[in-house]
CSV table of C-alpha atoms in Angstrom, one decimal:
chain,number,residue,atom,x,y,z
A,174,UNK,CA,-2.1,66.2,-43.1
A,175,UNK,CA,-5.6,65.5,-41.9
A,176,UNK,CA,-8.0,68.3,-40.3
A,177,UNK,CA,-9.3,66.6,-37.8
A,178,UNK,CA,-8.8,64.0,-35.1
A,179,UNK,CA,-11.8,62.4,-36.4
A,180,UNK,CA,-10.2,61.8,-39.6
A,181,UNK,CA,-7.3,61.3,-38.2
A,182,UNK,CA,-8.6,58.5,-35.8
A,183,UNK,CA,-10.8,57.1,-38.7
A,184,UNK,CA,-7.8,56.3,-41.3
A,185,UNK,CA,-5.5,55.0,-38.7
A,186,UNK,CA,-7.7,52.5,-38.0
A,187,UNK,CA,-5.2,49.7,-40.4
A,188,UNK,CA,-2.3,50.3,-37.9
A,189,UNK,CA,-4.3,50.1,-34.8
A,190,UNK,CA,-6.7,46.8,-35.6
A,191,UNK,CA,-3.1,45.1,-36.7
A,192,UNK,CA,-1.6,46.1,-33.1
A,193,UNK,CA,-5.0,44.6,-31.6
A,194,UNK,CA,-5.0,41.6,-33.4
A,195,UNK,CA,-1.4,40.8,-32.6
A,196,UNK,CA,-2.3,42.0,-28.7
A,197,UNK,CA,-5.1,39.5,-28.3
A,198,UNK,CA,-3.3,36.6,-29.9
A,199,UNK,CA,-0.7,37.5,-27.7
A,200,UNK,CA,-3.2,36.8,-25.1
A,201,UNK,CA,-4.7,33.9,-26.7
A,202,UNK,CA,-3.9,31.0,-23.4
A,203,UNK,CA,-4.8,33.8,-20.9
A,204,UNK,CA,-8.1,34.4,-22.8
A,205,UNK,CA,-9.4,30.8,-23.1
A,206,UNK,CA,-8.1,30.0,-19.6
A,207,UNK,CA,-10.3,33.0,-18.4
A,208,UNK,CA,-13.7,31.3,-20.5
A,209,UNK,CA,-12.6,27.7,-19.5
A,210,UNK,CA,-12.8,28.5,-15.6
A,211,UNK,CA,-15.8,29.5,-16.0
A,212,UNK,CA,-17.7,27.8,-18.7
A,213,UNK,CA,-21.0,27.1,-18.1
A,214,UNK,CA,-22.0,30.6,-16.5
A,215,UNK,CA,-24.1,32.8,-18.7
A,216,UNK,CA,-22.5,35.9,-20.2
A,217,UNK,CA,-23.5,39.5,-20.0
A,218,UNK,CA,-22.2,41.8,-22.0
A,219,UNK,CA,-22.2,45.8,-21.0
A,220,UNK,CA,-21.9,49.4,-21.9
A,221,UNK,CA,-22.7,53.1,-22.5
A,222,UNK,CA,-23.6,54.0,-25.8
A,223,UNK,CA,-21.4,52.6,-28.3
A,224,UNK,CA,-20.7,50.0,-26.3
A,225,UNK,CA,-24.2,49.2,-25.7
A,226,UNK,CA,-24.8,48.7,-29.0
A,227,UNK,CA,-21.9,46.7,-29.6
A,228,UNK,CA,-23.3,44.4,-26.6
A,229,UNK,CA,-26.1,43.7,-28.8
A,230,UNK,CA,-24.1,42.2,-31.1
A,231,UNK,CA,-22.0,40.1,-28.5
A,232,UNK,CA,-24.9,38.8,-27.6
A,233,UNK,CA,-25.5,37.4,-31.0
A,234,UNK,CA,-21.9,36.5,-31.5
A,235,UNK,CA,-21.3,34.8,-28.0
A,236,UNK,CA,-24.8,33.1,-28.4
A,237,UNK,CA,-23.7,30.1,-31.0
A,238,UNK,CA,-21.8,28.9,-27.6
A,239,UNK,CA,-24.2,26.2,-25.2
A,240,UNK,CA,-24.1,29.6,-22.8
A,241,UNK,CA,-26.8,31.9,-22.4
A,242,UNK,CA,-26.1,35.6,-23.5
A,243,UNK,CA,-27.4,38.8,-23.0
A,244,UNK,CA,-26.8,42.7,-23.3
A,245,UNK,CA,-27.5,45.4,-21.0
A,246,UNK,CA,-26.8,48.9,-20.9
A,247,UNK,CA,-25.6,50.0,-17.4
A,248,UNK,CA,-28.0,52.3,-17.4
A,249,UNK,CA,-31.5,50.0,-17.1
A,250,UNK,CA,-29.6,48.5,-14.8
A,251,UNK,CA,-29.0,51.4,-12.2
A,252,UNK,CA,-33.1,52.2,-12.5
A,253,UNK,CA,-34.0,49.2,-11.1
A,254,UNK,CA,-30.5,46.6,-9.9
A,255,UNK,CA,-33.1,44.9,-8.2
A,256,UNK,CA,-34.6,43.6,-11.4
A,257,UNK,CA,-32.0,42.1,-12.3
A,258,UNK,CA,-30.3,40.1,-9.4
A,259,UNK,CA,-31.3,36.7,-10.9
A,260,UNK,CA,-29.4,37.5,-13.8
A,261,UNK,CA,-25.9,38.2,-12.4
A,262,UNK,CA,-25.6,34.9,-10.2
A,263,UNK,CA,-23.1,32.7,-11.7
A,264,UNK,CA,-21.7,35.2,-14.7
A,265,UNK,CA,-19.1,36.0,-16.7
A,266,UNK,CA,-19.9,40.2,-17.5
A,267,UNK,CA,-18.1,41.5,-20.1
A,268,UNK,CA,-17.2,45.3,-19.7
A,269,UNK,CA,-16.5,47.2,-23.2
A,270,UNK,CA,-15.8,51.1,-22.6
A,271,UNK,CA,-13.4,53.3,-24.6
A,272,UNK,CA,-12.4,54.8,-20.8
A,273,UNK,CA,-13.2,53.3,-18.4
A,274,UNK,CA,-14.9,56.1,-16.8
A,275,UNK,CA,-18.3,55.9,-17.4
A,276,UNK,CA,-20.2,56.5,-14.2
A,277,UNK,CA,-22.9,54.4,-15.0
A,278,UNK,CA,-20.9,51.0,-15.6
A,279,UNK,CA,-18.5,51.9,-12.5
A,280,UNK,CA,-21.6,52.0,-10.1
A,281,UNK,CA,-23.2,49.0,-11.9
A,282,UNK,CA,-20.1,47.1,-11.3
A,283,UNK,CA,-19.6,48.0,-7.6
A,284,UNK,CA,-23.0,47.0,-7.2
A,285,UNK,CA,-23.2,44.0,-9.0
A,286,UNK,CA,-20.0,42.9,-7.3
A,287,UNK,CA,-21.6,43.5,-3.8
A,288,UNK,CA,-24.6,41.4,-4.9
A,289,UNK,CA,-24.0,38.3,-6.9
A,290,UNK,CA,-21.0,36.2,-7.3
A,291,UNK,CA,-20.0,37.6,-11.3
A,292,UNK,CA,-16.9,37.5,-12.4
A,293,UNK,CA,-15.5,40.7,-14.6
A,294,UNK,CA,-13.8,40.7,-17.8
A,295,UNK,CA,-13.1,44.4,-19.0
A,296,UNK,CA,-12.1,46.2,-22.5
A,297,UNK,CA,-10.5,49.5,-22.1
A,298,UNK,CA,-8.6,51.9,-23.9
A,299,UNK,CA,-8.0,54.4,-21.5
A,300,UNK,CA,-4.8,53.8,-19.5
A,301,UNK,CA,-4.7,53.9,-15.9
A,302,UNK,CA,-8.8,54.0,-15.8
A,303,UNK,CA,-11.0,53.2,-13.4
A,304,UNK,CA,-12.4,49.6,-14.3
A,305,UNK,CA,-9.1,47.6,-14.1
A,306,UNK,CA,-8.8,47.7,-10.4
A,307,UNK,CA,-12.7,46.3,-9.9
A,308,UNK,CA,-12.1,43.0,-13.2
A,309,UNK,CA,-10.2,39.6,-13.3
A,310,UNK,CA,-9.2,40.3,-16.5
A,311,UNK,CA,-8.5,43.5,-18.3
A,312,UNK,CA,-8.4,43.8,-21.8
A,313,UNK,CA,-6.3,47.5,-22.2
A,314,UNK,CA,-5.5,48.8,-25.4
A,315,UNK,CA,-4.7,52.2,-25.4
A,316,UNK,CA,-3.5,52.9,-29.1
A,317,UNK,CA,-7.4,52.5,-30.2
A,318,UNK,CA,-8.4,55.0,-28.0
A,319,UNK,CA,-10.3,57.9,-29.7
A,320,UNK,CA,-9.3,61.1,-28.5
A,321,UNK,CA,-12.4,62.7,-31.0
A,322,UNK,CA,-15.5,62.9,-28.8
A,323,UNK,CA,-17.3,60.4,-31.0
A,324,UNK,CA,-16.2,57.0,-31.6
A,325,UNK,CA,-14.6,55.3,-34.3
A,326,UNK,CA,-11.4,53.5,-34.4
A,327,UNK,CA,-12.4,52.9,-30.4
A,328,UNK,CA,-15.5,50.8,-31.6
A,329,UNK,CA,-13.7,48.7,-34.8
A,330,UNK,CA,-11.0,47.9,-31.9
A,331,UNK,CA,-13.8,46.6,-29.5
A,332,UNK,CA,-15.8,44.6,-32.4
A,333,UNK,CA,-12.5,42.8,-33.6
A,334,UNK,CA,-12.0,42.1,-29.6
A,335,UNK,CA,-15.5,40.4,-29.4
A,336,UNK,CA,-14.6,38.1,-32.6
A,337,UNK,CA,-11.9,37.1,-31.3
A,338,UNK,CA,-12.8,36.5,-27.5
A,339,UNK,CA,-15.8,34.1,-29.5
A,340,UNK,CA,-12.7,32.8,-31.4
A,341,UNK,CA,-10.5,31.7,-28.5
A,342,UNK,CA,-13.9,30.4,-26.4
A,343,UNK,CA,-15.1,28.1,-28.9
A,344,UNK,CA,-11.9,27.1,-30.5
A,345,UNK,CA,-13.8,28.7,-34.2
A,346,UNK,CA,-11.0,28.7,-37.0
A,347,UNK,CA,-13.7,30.1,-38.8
A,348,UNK,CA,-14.3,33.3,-37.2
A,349,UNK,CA,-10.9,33.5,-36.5
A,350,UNK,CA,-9.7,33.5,-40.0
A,351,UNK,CA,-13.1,35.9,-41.1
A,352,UNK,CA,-11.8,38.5,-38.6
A,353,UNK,CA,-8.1,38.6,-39.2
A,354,UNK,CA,-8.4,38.3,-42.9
A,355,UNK,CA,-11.0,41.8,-42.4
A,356,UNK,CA,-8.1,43.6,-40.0
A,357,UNK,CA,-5.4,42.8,-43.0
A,358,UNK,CA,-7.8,44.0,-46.0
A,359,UNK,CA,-8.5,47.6,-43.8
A,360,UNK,CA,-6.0,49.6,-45.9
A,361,UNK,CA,-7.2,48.0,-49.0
A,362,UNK,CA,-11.2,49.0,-48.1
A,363,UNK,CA,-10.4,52.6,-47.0
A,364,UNK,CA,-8.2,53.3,-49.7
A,365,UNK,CA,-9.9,52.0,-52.6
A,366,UNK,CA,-13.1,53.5,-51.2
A,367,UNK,CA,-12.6,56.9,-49.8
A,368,UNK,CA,-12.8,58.9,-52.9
A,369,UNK,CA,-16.4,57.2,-53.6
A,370,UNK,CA,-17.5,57.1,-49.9
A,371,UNK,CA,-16.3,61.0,-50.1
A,372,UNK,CA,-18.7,61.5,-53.3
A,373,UNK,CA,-21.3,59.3,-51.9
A,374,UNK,CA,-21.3,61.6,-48.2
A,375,UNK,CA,-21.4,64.9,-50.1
A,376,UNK,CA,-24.6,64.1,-51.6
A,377,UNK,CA,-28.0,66.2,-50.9
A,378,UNK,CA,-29.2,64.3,-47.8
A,379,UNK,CA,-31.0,65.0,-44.7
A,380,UNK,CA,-31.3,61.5,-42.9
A,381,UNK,CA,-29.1,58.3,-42.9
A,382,UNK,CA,-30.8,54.9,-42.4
A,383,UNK,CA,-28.8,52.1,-41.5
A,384,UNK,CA,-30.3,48.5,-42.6
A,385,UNK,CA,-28.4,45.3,-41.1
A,386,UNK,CA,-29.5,42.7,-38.4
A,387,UNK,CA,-28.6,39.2,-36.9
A,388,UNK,CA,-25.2,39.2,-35.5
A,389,UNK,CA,-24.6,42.4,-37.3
A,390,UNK,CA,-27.7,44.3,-36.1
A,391,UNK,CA,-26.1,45.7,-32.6
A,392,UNK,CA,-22.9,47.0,-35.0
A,393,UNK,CA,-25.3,48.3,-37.2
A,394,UNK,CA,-26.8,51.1,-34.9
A,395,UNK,CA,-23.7,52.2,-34.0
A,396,UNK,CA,-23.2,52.9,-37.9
A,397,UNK,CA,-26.3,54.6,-37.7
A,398,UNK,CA,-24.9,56.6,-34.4
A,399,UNK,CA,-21.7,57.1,-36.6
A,400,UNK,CA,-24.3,59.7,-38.8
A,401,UNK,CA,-26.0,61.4,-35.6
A,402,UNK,CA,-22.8,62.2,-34.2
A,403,UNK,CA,-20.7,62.7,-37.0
A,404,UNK,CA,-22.5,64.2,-39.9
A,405,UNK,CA,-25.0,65.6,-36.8
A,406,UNK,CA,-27.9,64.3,-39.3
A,407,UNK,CA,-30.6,62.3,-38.0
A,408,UNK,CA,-29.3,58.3,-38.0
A,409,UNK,CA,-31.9,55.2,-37.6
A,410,UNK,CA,-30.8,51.4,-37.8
A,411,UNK,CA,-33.7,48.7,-38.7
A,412,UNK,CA,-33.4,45.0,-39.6
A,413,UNK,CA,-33.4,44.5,-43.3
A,414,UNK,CA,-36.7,42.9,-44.4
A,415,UNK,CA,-38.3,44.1,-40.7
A,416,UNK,CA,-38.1,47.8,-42.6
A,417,UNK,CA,-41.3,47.4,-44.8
A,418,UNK,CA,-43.0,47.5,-41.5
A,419,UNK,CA,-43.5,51.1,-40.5
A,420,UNK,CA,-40.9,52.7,-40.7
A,421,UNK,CA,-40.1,53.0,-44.8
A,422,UNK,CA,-42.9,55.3,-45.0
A,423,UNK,CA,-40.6,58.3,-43.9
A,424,UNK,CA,-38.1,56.9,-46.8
A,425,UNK,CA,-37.7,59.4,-50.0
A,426,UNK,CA,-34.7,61.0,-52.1
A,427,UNK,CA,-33.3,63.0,-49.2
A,428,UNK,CA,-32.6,59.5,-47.2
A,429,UNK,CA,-29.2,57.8,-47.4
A,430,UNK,CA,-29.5,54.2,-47.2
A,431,UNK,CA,-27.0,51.6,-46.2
A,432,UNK,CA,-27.6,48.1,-46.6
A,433,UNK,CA,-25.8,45.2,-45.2
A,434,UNK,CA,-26.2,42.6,-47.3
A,435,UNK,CA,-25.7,39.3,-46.6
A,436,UNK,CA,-25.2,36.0,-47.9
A,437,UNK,CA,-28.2,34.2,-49.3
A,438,UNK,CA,-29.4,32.2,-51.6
A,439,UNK,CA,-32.8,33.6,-52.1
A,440,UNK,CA,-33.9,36.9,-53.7
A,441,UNK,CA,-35.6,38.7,-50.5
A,442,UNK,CA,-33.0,41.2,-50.0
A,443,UNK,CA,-32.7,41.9,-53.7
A,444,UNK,CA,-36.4,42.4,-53.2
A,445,UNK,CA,-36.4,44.9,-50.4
A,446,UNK,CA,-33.4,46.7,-52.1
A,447,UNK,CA,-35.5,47.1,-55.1
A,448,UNK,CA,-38.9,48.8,-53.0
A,449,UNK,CA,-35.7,50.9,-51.6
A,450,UNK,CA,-34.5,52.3,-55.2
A,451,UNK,CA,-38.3,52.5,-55.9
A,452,UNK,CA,-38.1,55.8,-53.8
A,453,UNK,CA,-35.3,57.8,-54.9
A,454,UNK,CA,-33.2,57.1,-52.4
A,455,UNK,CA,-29.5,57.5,-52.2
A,456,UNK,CA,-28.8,53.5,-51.4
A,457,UNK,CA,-25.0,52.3,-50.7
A,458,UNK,CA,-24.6,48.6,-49.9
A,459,UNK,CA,-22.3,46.5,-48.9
A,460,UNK,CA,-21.5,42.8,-48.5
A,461,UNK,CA,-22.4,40.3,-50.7
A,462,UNK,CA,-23.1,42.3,-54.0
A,463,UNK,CA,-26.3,44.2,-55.5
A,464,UNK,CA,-27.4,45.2,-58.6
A,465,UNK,CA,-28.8,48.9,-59.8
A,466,UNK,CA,-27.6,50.8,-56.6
A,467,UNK,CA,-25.9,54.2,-56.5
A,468,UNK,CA,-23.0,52.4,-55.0
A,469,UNK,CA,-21.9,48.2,-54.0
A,470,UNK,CA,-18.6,47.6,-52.1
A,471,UNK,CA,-18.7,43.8,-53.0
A,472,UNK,CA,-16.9,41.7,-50.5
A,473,UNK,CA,-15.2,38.8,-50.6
A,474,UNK,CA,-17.8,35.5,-49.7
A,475,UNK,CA,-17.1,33.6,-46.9
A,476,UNK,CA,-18.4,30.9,-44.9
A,477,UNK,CA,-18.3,33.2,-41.6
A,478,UNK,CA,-20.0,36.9,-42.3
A,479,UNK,CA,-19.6,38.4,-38.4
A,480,UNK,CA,-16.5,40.2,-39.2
A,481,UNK,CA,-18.6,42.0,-42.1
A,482,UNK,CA,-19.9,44.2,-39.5
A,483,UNK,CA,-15.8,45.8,-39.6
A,484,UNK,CA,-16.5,46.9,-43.3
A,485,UNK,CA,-19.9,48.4,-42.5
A,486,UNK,CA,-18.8,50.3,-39.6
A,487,UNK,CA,-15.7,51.9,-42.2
A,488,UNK,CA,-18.4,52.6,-44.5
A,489,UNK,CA,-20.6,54.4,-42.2
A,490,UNK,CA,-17.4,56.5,-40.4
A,491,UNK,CA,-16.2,57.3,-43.8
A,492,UNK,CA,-19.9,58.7,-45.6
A,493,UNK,CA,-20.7,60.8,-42.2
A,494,UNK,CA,-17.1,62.4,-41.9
A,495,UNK,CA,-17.6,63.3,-45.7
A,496,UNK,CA,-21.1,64.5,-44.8
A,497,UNK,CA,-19.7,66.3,-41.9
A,498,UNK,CA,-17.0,68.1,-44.0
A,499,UNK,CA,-19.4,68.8,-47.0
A,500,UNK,CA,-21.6,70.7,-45.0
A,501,UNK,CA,-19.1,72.3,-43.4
A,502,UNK,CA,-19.7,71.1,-40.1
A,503,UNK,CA,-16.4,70.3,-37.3
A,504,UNK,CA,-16.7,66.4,-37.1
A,505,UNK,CA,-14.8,66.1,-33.5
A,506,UNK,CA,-17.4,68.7,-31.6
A,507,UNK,CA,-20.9,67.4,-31.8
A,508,UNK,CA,-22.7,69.6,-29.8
A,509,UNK,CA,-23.9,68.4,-26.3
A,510,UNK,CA,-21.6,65.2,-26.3
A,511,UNK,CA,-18.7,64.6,-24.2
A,512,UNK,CA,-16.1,61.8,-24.0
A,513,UNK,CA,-17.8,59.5,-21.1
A,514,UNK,CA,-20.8,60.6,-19.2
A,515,UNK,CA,-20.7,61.5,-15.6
A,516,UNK,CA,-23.5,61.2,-13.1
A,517,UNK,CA,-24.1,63.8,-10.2
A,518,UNK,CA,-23.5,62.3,-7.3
């Protein structure tokens, strides 16, 4: 019996990535139709938070396409709508929110809708929530909604969505087969990692860096986020080699370190892993295999490395709920956070 819905949420994630997978495939015509009507528009991808961060990496994903893409939070874009008129003529925006709630993408949305001639494509796990009356297309899947303030089943739920949305756009076998071959290896990862992820997290630490970029650079500062709200220990995310400038100066042997790596055929990373170690750090990597580090989770090659960003995210939620627990902190109630954010009126 787990002790908290964080926990809870975090190790069910197996069932509930299956349940998406089978949902979206489900949906597979109604998807593609969607794209196809409107192909040729750019695409703008949205959020709050998490979400915002997983935008970043839509952007990168949905980029290969001949469309252009880009991320906003719906934030920036209540300061100043204005700003940002040219960019919503002829779109497709893409809405990700665990509720559908979130004050700042409902009044983005109404006034983006007044303004421009977008079209809306929402994902939602929140039954019954506010978005689905204002989209085209709604995406709901409420058995990956987190219930735990901070997000984690909720954001592997919406990263497998983005793969796959990709996957039914441009008709890529590739990155359909990368994602669901990640979803049916989840047990597998969580399983035969916990007990080291668990050691790993109850180290002596006092900061959490987060070191990933390209496609996975947006899911890489929610892994980051996954530490600040979790473990409620300062989180950072950088780009891999990008870290030597600046911000490694702060790095020492109370700094946990997580590295994607990815496939290459030169020796950079190996390189930057080895200035890392050179500081005492605590360093976990994961991907395509390093030497000398405190722990590797070694995955399988393949020719498409976006649905990596699944295994990182696990890695993360699983260190800063160990973290969380060693220090005896309550993972589900970070203080000052809520659920979804509500303006004043």
């Amino acid at each position: 019996m787990f002790e908290s819905l964080t926990q809870q949420e975090i190790f069910s994630q197996p069932e509930s990535l299956k349940k998406t997978l089978e949902y979206l495939l489900a949906n597979r015509n109604t998807v593609a139709d969607f794209f196809h009507r409107y192909e040729g528009r750019k695409m703008i991808f949205m959020g709050c938070g998490s979400s915002a961060m997983l935008a970043k990496s839509a952007r990168a994903i949905f980029g290969k396409g001949s469309s252009p893409s880009y991320a906003l939070t719906g934030g920036e874009y209540l300061i100043a709508p204005e700003r940002y008129a040219y960019l919503f003529e002829d779109s497709v925006v893409i809405l990700l929110s665990r509720s559908g709630m979130t004050s700042e993408i409902l009044r983005a949305v109404g006034l983006i809708r007044e303004t421009s001639n977008a079209v809306f494509l929402s994902v939602t796990m929140k039954e019954n929530n506010d978005l689905l009356q204002l989209c085209q297309l709604n995406l709901l899947m409420p058995w990956a909604y987190d219930r735990s303030v901070c997000q984690t089943r909720t954001v592997s739920n919406l990263y497998l969505t983005l793969l796959m949305l990709q996957a039914f756009r441009a008709s890529d076998a590739l990155l359909e087969e990368a994602a669901t071959q990640a979803v049916l290896d989840c047990q597998r990862f969580l399983t035969d990692n916990s007990k080291a992820l668990e050691k790993m997290g109850a180290r002596d630490f006092n900061r959490a860096i987060v070191l990933s970029d390209g496609i996975l650079g947006g899911i890489g500062e929610e892994a980051a986020l996954a530490f600040t709200e979790i473990s409620m220990l300062p989180g950072a995310h950088f780009g891999v080699l990008d870290y030597r400038h600046g911000p490694i100066v702060l790095h020492n042997a109370a700094t946990l370190t997580l590295v994607l790596v990815r496939p290459s055929e030169n020796q950079y990373q190996q390189d930057l892993l080895e200035d890392l170690r050179g500081t005492g750090c605590i360093l976990v990597t994961v991907g395509a295999g390093a030497t000398g580090t405190d722990l590797d989770l070694k995955l399988e090659n393949t020719p498409e490395d976006s649905a990596w960003g699944l295994y990182l995210i696990w890695t993360a939620q699983m260190l800063s709920l160990s973290k969380a627990l060693a220090d005896g902190k309550n993972p589900d109630q970070p203080k000052g956070l809520e659920a979804y954010i509500t303006l004043k009126q």
